[in-house]
GROMACS .gro file of N, CA, C and O in nm:
model
  408
    1MET      N    1  -0.371  -1.325  -0.541
    1MET     CA    2  -0.433  -1.296  -0.669
    1MET      C    3  -0.331  -1.325  -0.780
    1MET      O    4  -0.222  -1.272  -0.779
    2ASP      N    5  -0.368  -1.409  -0.872
    2ASP     CA    6  -0.282  -1.442  -0.986
    2ASP      C    7  -0.326  -1.358  -1.105
    2ASP      O    8  -0.442  -1.364  -1.144
    3ILE      N    9  -0.234  -1.281  -1.159
    3ILE     CA   10  -0.267  -1.191  -1.270
    3ILE      C   11  -0.182  -1.224  -1.391
    3ILE      O   12  -0.080  -1.290  -1.380
    4HIS      N   13  -0.224  -1.176  -1.507
    4HIS     CA   14  -0.147  -1.195  -1.630
    4HIS      C   15  -0.062  -1.071  -1.655
    4HIS      O   16  -0.113  -0.960  -1.665
    5ILE      N   17   0.068  -1.094  -1.665
    5ILE     CA   18   0.164  -0.986  -1.691
    5ILE      C   19   0.230  -1.013  -1.825
    5ILE      O   20   0.281  -1.122  -1.849
    6ASP      N   21   0.227  -0.913  -1.913
    6ASP     CA   22   0.290  -0.925  -2.045
    6ASP      C   23   0.433  -0.873  -2.039
    6ASP      O   24   0.463  -0.777  -1.968
    7LEU      N   25   0.519  -0.935  -2.119
    7LEU     CA   26   0.655  -0.886  -2.140
    7LEU      C   27   0.658  -0.824  -2.278
    7LEU      O   28   0.625  -0.890  -2.377
    8GLU      N   29   0.696  -0.697  -2.285
    8GLU     CA   30   0.708  -0.626  -2.412
    8GLU      C   31   0.852  -0.581  -2.425
    8GLU      O   32   0.900  -0.500  -2.346
    9GLU      N   33   0.921  -0.635  -2.523
    9GLU     CA   34   1.061  -0.595  -2.544
    9GLU      C   35   1.066  -0.490  -2.653
    9GLU      O   36   1.009  -0.508  -2.760
   10GLU      N   37   1.133  -0.381  -2.622
   10GLU     CA   38   1.149  -0.270  -2.715
   10GLU      C   39   1.294  -0.269  -2.759
   10GLU      O   40   1.382  -0.244  -2.679
   11LYS      N   41   1.316  -0.299  -2.882
   11LYS     CA   42   1.451  -0.311  -2.936
   11LYS      C   43   1.523  -0.425  -2.865
   11LYS      O   44   1.461  -0.510  -2.805
   12GLU      N   45   1.654  -0.427  -2.871
   12GLU     CA   46   1.729  -0.533  -2.806
   12GLU      C   47   1.775  -0.495  -2.667
   12GLU      O   48   1.824  -0.579  -2.593
   13THR      N   49   1.759  -0.368  -2.630
   13THR     CA   50   1.818  -0.322  -2.505
   13THR      C   51   1.717  -0.277  -2.400
   13THR      O   52   1.757  -0.243  -2.288
   14LYS      N   53   1.590  -0.275  -2.431
   14LYS     CA   54   1.489  -0.225  -2.338
   14LYS      C   55   1.366  -0.315  -2.339
   14LYS      O   56   1.341  -0.387  -2.434
   15GLY      N   57   1.290  -0.303  -2.233
   15GLY     CA   58   1.164  -0.376  -2.227
   15GLY      C   59   1.082  -0.332  -2.107
   15GLY      O   60   1.124  -0.245  -2.029
   16ARG      N   61   0.967  -0.394  -2.094
   16ARG     CA   62   0.883  -0.365  -1.979
   16ARG      C   63   0.788  -0.480  -1.955
   16ARG      O   64   0.751  -0.554  -2.046
   17TYR      N   65   0.751  -0.493  -1.828
   17TYR     CA   66   0.647  -0.586  -1.787
   17TYR      C   67   0.523  -0.502  -1.765
   17TYR      O   68   0.530  -0.395  -1.702
   18VAL      N   69   0.409  -0.549  -1.816
   18VAL     CA   70   0.287  -0.468  -1.812
   18VAL      C   71   0.169  -0.551  -1.764
   18VAL      O   72   0.151  -0.665  -1.807
   19TYR      N   73   0.090  -0.490  -1.677
   19TYR     CA   74  -0.039  -0.546  -1.635
   19TYR      C   75  -0.146  -0.447  -1.675
   19TYR      O   76  -0.136  -0.328  -1.643
   20ARG      N   77  -0.247  -0.495  -1.746
   20ARG     CA   78  -0.357  -0.408  -1.790
   20ARG      C   79  -0.490  -0.465  -1.740
   20ARG      O   80  -0.514  -0.585  -1.751
   21ALA      N   81  -0.574  -0.375  -1.691
   21ALA     CA   82  -0.710  -0.413  -1.651
   21ALA      C   83  -0.795  -0.288  -1.638
   21ALA      O   84  -0.747  -0.184  -1.594
   22ASP      N   85  -0.919  -0.300  -1.678
   22ASP     CA   86  -1.018  -0.193  -1.661
   22ASP      C   87  -0.969  -0.058  -1.713
   22ASP      O   88  -0.994   0.045  -1.652
   23GLY      N   89  -0.896  -0.058  -1.825
   23GLY     CA   90  -0.850   0.065  -1.886
   23GLY      C   91  -0.728   0.127  -1.819
   23GLY      O   92  -0.689   0.238  -1.853
   24HIS      N   93  -0.667   0.057  -1.724
   24HIS     CA   94  -0.548   0.107  -1.655
   24HIS      C   95  -0.429   0.017  -1.688
   24HIS      O   96  -0.446  -0.098  -1.728
   25GLU      N   97  -0.311   0.072  -1.667
   25GLU     CA   98  -0.189  -0.002  -1.699
   25GLU      C   99  -0.084   0.021  -1.591
   25GLU      O  100  -0.056   0.135  -1.554
   26ALA      N  101  -0.027  -0.089  -1.539
   26ALA     CA  102   0.086  -0.082  -1.448
   26ALA      C  103   0.207  -0.134  -1.524
   26ALA      O  104   0.193  -0.228  -1.604
   27GLU      N  105   0.324  -0.076  -1.500
   27GLU     CA  106   0.441  -0.121  -1.573
   27GLU      C  107   0.566  -0.118  -1.487
   27GLU      O  108   0.575  -0.045  -1.389
   28MET      N  109   0.660  -0.201  -1.526
   28MET     CA  110   0.795  -0.199  -1.470
   28MET      C  111   0.889  -0.205  -1.590
   28MET      O  112   0.884  -0.298  -1.668
   29THR      N  113   0.972  -0.101  -1.605
   29THR     CA  114   1.061  -0.094  -1.720
   29THR      C  115   1.201  -0.139  -1.682
   29THR      O  116   1.241  -0.131  -1.566
   30PHE      N  117   1.272  -0.187  -1.783
   30PHE     CA  118   1.409  -0.232  -1.759
   30PHE      C  119   1.495  -0.209  -1.882
   30PHE      O  120   1.445  -0.191  -1.992
   31SER      N  121   1.625  -0.208  -1.859
   31SER     CA  122   1.724  -0.202  -1.966
   31SER      C  123   1.809  -0.327  -1.957
   31SER      O  124   1.831  -0.380  -1.848
   32LYS      N  125   1.857  -0.372  -2.071
   32LYS     CA  126   1.946  -0.487  -2.074
   32LYS      C  127   2.090  -0.437  -2.083
   32LYS      O  128   2.125  -0.363  -2.173
   33ALA      N  129   2.172  -0.480  -1.987
   33ALA     CA  130   2.313  -0.442  -1.986
   33ALA      C  131   2.395  -0.564  -2.024
   33ALA      O  132   2.476  -0.613  -1.947
   34GLY      N  133   2.366  -0.617  -2.140
   34GLY     CA  134   2.430  -0.740  -2.185
   34GLY      C  135   2.333  -0.857  -2.174
   34GLY      O  136   2.222  -0.842  -2.124
   35PRO      N  137   2.376  -0.974  -2.217
   35PRO     CA  138   2.286  -1.088  -2.220
   35PRO      C  139   2.252  -1.146  -2.083
   35PRO      O  140   2.154  -1.218  -2.069
   36LYS      N  141   2.329  -1.113  -1.981
   36LYS     CA  142   2.309  -1.174  -1.850
   36LYS      C  143   2.275  -1.076  -1.739
   36LYS      O  144   2.278  -1.111  -1.622
   37LEU      N  145   2.243  -0.949  -1.775
   37LEU     CA  146   2.215  -0.849  -1.673
   37LEU      C  147   2.102  -0.757  -1.717
   37LEU      O  148   2.108  -0.702  -1.827
   38ILE      N  149   2.002  -0.743  -1.631
   38ILE     CA  150   1.896  -0.644  -1.657
   38ILE      C  151   1.892  -0.544  -1.541
   38ILE      O  152   1.923  -0.578  -1.427
   39ILE      N  153   1.854  -0.423  -1.575
   39ILE     CA  154   1.846  -0.314  -1.478
   39ILE      C  155   1.701  -0.267  -1.472
   39ILE      O  156   1.649  -0.215  -1.572
   40ILE      N  157   1.637  -0.289  -1.359
   40ILE     CA  158   1.500  -0.240  -1.340
   40ILE      C  159   1.511  -0.093  -1.304
   40ILE      O  160   1.571  -0.057  -1.202
   41ASP      N  161   1.453  -0.006  -1.389
   41ASP     CA  162   1.470   0.137  -1.367
   41ASP      C  163   1.344   0.213  -1.328
   41ASP      O  164   1.352   0.328  -1.288
   42HIS      N  165   1.228   0.149  -1.338
   42HIS     CA  166   1.104   0.222  -1.305
   42HIS      C  167   0.991   0.123  -1.282
   42HIS      O  168   0.977   0.025  -1.355
   43THR      N  169   0.911   0.151  -1.180
   43THR     CA  170   0.786   0.078  -1.158
   43THR      C  171   0.677   0.182  -1.139
   43THR      O  172   0.693   0.273  -1.056
   44GLY      N  173   0.572   0.170  -1.217
   44GLY     CA  174   0.460   0.264  -1.207
   44GLY      C  175   0.330   0.189  -1.193
   44GLY      O  176   0.296   0.106  -1.278
   45VAL      N  177   0.257   0.216  -1.085
   45VAL     CA  178   0.128   0.151  -1.060
   45VAL      C  179   0.026   0.261  -1.036
   45VAL      O  180   0.041   0.342  -0.944
   46PRO      N  181  -0.080   0.267  -1.119
   46PRO     CA  182  -0.180   0.372  -1.101
   46PRO      C  183  -0.261   0.351  -0.973
   46PRO      O  184  -0.268   0.240  -0.919
   47ASP      N  185  -0.322   0.457  -0.926
   47ASP     CA  186  -0.402   0.452  -0.804
   47ASP      C  187  -0.508   0.342  -0.810
   47ASP      O  188  -0.541   0.283  -0.707
   48ALA      N  189  -0.560   0.314  -0.928
   48ALA     CA  190  -0.664   0.211  -0.942
   48ALA      C  191  -0.616   0.074  -0.896
   48ALA      O  192  -0.697  -0.011  -0.859
   49PHE      N  193  -0.485   0.051  -0.898
   49PHE     CA  194  -0.429  -0.079  -0.859
   49PHE      C  195  -0.360  -0.076  -0.723
   49PHE      O  196  -0.308  -0.179  -0.678
   50LYS      N  197  -0.355   0.038  -0.657
   50LYS     CA  198  -0.284   0.049  -0.529
   50LYS      C  199  -0.339  -0.051  -0.427
   50LYS      O  200  -0.458  -0.077  -0.422
   51GLY      N  201  -0.248  -0.109  -0.350
   51GLY     CA  202  -0.286  -0.200  -0.244
   51GLY      C  203  -0.321  -0.340  -0.290
   51GLY      O  204  -0.364  -0.423  -0.209
   52GLN      N  205  -0.302  -0.371  -0.418
   52GLN     CA  206  -0.337  -0.503  -0.470
   52GLN      C  207  -0.215  -0.592  -0.494
   52GLN      O  208  -0.228  -0.704  -0.541
   53GLY      N  209  -0.097  -0.540  -0.465
   53GLY     CA  210   0.024  -0.620  -0.484
   53GLY      C  211   0.070  -0.630  -0.628
   53GLY      O  212   0.151  -0.716  -0.662
   54ILE      N  213   0.020  -0.542  -0.714
   54ILE     CA  214   0.054  -0.548  -0.856
   54ILE      C  215   0.203  -0.518  -0.877
   54ILE      O  216   0.270  -0.589  -0.953
   55GLY      N  217   0.256  -0.417  -0.810
   55GLY     CA  218   0.398  -0.383  -0.824
   55GLY      C  219   0.486  -0.501  -0.786
   55GLY      O  220   0.582  -0.534  -0.856
   56LYS      N  221   0.455  -0.565  -0.675
   56LYS     CA  222   0.532  -0.680  -0.631
   56LYS      C  223   0.527  -0.792  -0.735
   56LYS      O  224   0.628  -0.857  -0.764
   57GLN      N  225   0.410  -0.813  -0.793
   57GLN     CA  226   0.397  -0.919  -0.892
   57GLN      C  227   0.474  -0.888  -1.020
   57GLN      O  228   0.525  -0.979  -1.086
   58LEU      N  229   0.488  -0.761  -1.054
   58LEU     CA  230   0.571  -0.723  -1.167
   58LEU      C  231   0.717  -0.763  -1.140
   58LEU      O  232   0.785  -0.819  -1.227
   59VAL      N  233   0.764  -0.733  -1.018
   59VAL     CA  234   0.901  -0.769  -0.983
   59VAL      C  235   0.918  -0.921  -0.978
   59VAL      O  236   1.017  -0.976  -1.027
   60GLU      N  237   0.818  -0.991  -0.923
   60GLU     CA  238   0.824  -1.138  -0.918
   60GLU      C  239   0.837  -1.198  -1.057
   60GLU      O  240   0.909  -1.296  -1.076
   61ARG      N  241   0.767  -1.141  -1.154
   61ARG     CA  242   0.776  -1.192  -1.291
   61ARG      C  243   0.917  -1.173  -1.345
   61ARG      O  244   0.974  -1.263  -1.410
   62ALA      N  245   0.978  -1.057  -1.318
   62ALA     CA  246   1.115  -1.033  -1.363
   62ALA      C  247   1.211  -1.132  -1.297
   62ALA      O  248   1.303  -1.183  -1.362
   63VAL      N  249   1.192  -1.158  -1.168
   63VAL     CA  250   1.276  -1.254  -1.096
   63VAL      C  251   1.263  -1.393  -1.159
   63VAL      O  252   1.364  -1.460  -1.185
   64ALA      N  253   1.141  -1.436  -1.186
   64ALA     CA  254   1.119  -1.568  -1.247
   64ALA      C  255   1.184  -1.577  -1.384
   64ALA      O  256   1.251  -1.677  -1.416
   65ASP      N  257   1.169  -1.472  -1.464
   65ASP     CA  258   1.229  -1.472  -1.598
   65ASP      C  259   1.381  -1.471  -1.590
   65ASP      O  260   1.448  -1.537  -1.669
   66ALA      N  261   1.437  -1.395  -1.495
   66ALA     CA  262   1.582  -1.390  -1.478
   66ALA      C  263   1.636  -1.527  -1.439
   66ALA      O  264   1.740  -1.570  -1.489
   67ARG      N  265   1.566  -1.595  -1.352
   67ARG     CA  266   1.608  -1.731  -1.313
   67ARG      C  267   1.611  -1.823  -1.434
   67ARG      O  268   1.707  -1.899  -1.454
   68THR      N  269   1.507  -1.818  -1.512
   68THR     CA  270   1.497  -1.904  -1.630
   68THR      C  271   1.609  -1.875  -1.729
   68THR      O  272   1.666  -1.967  -1.789
   69ALA      N  273   1.643  -1.747  -1.746
   69ALA     CA  274   1.743  -1.706  -1.844
   69ALA      C  275   1.885  -1.702  -1.789
   69ALA      O  276   1.979  -1.672  -1.862
   70GLY      N  277   1.902  -1.730  -1.660
   70GLY     CA  278   2.035  -1.724  -1.600
   70GLY      C  279   2.088  -1.582  -1.592
   70GLY      O  280   2.208  -1.558  -1.605
   71GLN      N  281   1.997  -1.485  -1.568
   71GLN     CA  282   2.036  -1.345  -1.561
   71GLN      C  283   2.043  -1.296  -1.417
   71GLN      O  284   1.988  -1.357  -1.326
   72LYS      N  285   2.108  -1.183  -1.399
   72LYS     CA  286   2.111  -1.111  -1.272
   72LYS      C  287   2.034  -0.981  -1.291
   72LYS      O  288   2.019  -0.930  -1.402
   73ILE      N  289   1.986  -0.926  -1.180
   73ILE     CA  290   1.906  -0.803  -1.181
   73ILE      C  291   1.973  -0.697  -1.093
   73ILE      O  292   2.017  -0.726  -0.982
   74VAL      N  293   1.977  -0.574  -1.146
   74VAL     CA  294   2.016  -0.457  -1.068
   74VAL      C  295   1.888  -0.376  -1.048
   74VAL      O  296   1.834  -0.321  -1.145
   75PRO      N  297   1.835  -0.369  -0.925
   75PRO     CA  298   1.711  -0.293  -0.903
   75PRO      C  299   1.741  -0.146  -0.871
   75PRO      O  300   1.749  -0.106  -0.755
   76LEU      N  301   1.756  -0.064  -0.974
   76LEU     CA  302   1.779   0.080  -0.952
   76LEU      C  303   1.653   0.151  -0.906
   76LEU      O  304   1.660   0.249  -0.833
   77CYS      N  305   1.540   0.103  -0.949
   77CYS     CA  306   1.412   0.159  -0.908
   77CYS      C  307   1.395   0.140  -0.757
   77CYS      O  308   1.413   0.029  -0.707
   78PRO      N  309   1.364   0.247  -0.683
   78PRO     CA  310   1.350   0.233  -0.537
   78PRO      C  311   1.247   0.129  -0.495
   78PRO      O  312   1.267   0.058  -0.398
   79PHE      N  313   1.136   0.120  -0.568
   79PHE     CA  314   1.035   0.020  -0.532
   79PHE      C  315   1.089  -0.121  -0.549
   79PHE      O  316   1.076  -0.206  -0.461
   80ALA      N  317   1.152  -0.147  -0.664
   80ALA     CA  318   1.208  -0.281  -0.688
   80ALA      C  319   1.317  -0.313  -0.586
   80ALA      O  320   1.324  -0.425  -0.535
   81ALA      N  321   1.400  -0.215  -0.553
   81ALA     CA  322   1.506  -0.236  -0.454
   81ALA      C  323   1.445  -0.273  -0.318
   81ALA      O  324   1.494  -0.363  -0.249
   82ALA      N  325   1.337  -0.205  -0.281
   82ALA     CA  326   1.270  -0.234  -0.154
   82ALA      C  327   1.212  -0.375  -0.155
   82ALA      O  328   1.216  -0.446  -0.054
   83GLN      N  329   1.159  -0.418  -0.269
   83GLN     CA  330   1.107  -0.554  -0.279
   83GLN      C  331   1.218  -0.658  -0.263
   83GLN      O  332   1.199  -0.760  -0.197
   84PHE      N  333   1.333  -0.632  -0.323
   84PHE     CA  334   1.446  -0.723  -0.306
   84PHE      C  335   1.489  -0.730  -0.159
   84PHE      O  336   1.524  -0.836  -0.109
   85ASP      N  337   1.484  -0.616  -0.089
   85ASP     CA  338   1.519  -0.614   0.054
   85ASP      C  339   1.421  -0.699   0.135
   85ASP      O  340   1.460  -0.763   0.232
   86LYS      N  341   1.294  -0.699   0.095
   86LYS     CA  342   1.191  -0.775   0.166
   86LYS      C  343   1.190  -0.923   0.131
   86LYS      O  344   1.126  -1.002   0.200
   87HIS      N  345   1.258  -0.960   0.023
   87HIS     CA  346   1.252  -1.099  -0.026
   87HIS      C  347   1.392  -1.156  -0.045
   87HIS      O  348   1.443  -1.165  -0.157
   88PRO      N  349   1.456  -1.198   0.064
   88PRO     CA  350   1.591  -1.254   0.054
   88PRO      C  351   1.597  -1.379  -0.033
   88PRO      O  352   1.703  -1.414  -0.084
   89GLU      N  353   1.483  -1.443  -0.055
   89GLU     CA  354   1.480  -1.561  -0.142
   89GLU      C  355   1.506  -1.527  -0.289
   89GLU      O  356   1.525  -1.616  -0.372
   90TRP      N  357   1.510  -1.400  -0.321
   90TRP     CA  358   1.542  -1.356  -0.458
   90TRP      C  359   1.691  -1.327  -0.475
   90TRP      O  360   1.734  -1.286  -0.582
   91ALA      N  361   1.770  -1.348  -0.372
   91ALA     CA  362   1.912  -1.311  -0.375
   91ALA      C  363   1.989  -1.381  -0.488
   91ALA      O  364   2.090  -1.328  -0.535
   92ASP      N  365   1.941  -1.495  -0.533
   92ASP     CA  366   2.012  -1.568  -0.639
   92ASP      C  367   2.015  -1.492  -0.771
   92ASP      O  368   2.102  -1.516  -0.854
   93VAL      N  369   1.922  -1.399  -0.791
   93VAL     CA  370   1.922  -1.320  -0.916
   93VAL      C  371   1.965  -1.175  -0.894
   93VAL      O  372   1.970  -1.098  -0.989
   94LEU      N  373   1.997  -1.139  -0.771
   94LEU     CA  374   2.039  -1.002  -0.740
   94LEU      C  375   2.187  -0.986  -0.774
   94LEU      O  376   2.271  -1.062  -0.727
   95GLN      N  377   2.218  -0.888  -0.857
   95GLN     CA  378   2.357  -0.858  -0.892
   95GLN      C  379   2.425  -0.801  -0.768
   95GLN      O  380   2.378  -0.703  -0.711
   96PRO      N  381   2.535  -0.862  -0.724
   96PRO     CA  382   2.605  -0.810  -0.606
   96PRO      C  383   2.652  -0.666  -0.629
   96PRO      O  384   2.697  -0.632  -0.739
   97LYS      N  385   2.642  -0.585  -0.525
   97LYS     CA  386   2.692  -0.448  -0.534
   97LYS      C  387   2.843  -0.452  -0.531
   97LYS      O  388   2.903  -0.527  -0.455
   98LYS      N  389   2.904  -0.368  -0.613
   98LYS     CA  390   3.049  -0.360  -0.615
   98LYS      C  391   3.095  -0.275  -0.498
   98LYS      O  392   3.040  -0.168  -0.471
   99GLU      N  393   3.195  -0.323  -0.429
   99GLU     CA  394   3.251  -0.250  -0.317
   99GLU      C  395   3.332  -0.132  -0.368
   99GLU      O  396   3.400  -0.142  -0.471
  100ASN      N  397   3.326  -0.021  -0.297
  100ASN     CA  398   3.413   0.092  -0.330
  100ASN      C  399   3.553   0.059  -0.282
  100ASN      O  400   3.573   0.020  -0.168
  101ARG      N  401   3.646   0.072  -0.368
  101ARG     CA  402   3.784   0.042  -0.330
  101ARG      C  403   3.861   0.174  -0.327
  101ARG      O  404   3.857   0.251  -0.420
  102GLY      N  405   3.932   0.195  -0.220
  102GLY     CA  406   4.002   0.322  -0.211
  102GLY      C  407   4.135   0.313  -0.145
  102GLY      O  408   4.186   0.222  -0.097
   0.00000   0.00000   0.00000
């Protein structure tokens, strides 16, 4: 299913990807940690959209936009992190985890 997802940027440091249909809204919010790094911090999909792959498509849109902009993504949101685990083909935009040095 191909859906239309809007990008809404709030100020210079925040934004969200939004899908709206039938009076419902799914969103994935992010923060910008500089010009080359975004942090996905929340994904919310209402029950009306459950099981339709809307959450995954929100993450896919962020991945596509990050590729275009030469950005990396830190998926702090557990849902987004799980999607990155399931999609190794997105590794090119995944910000490497810093090793603990001790």
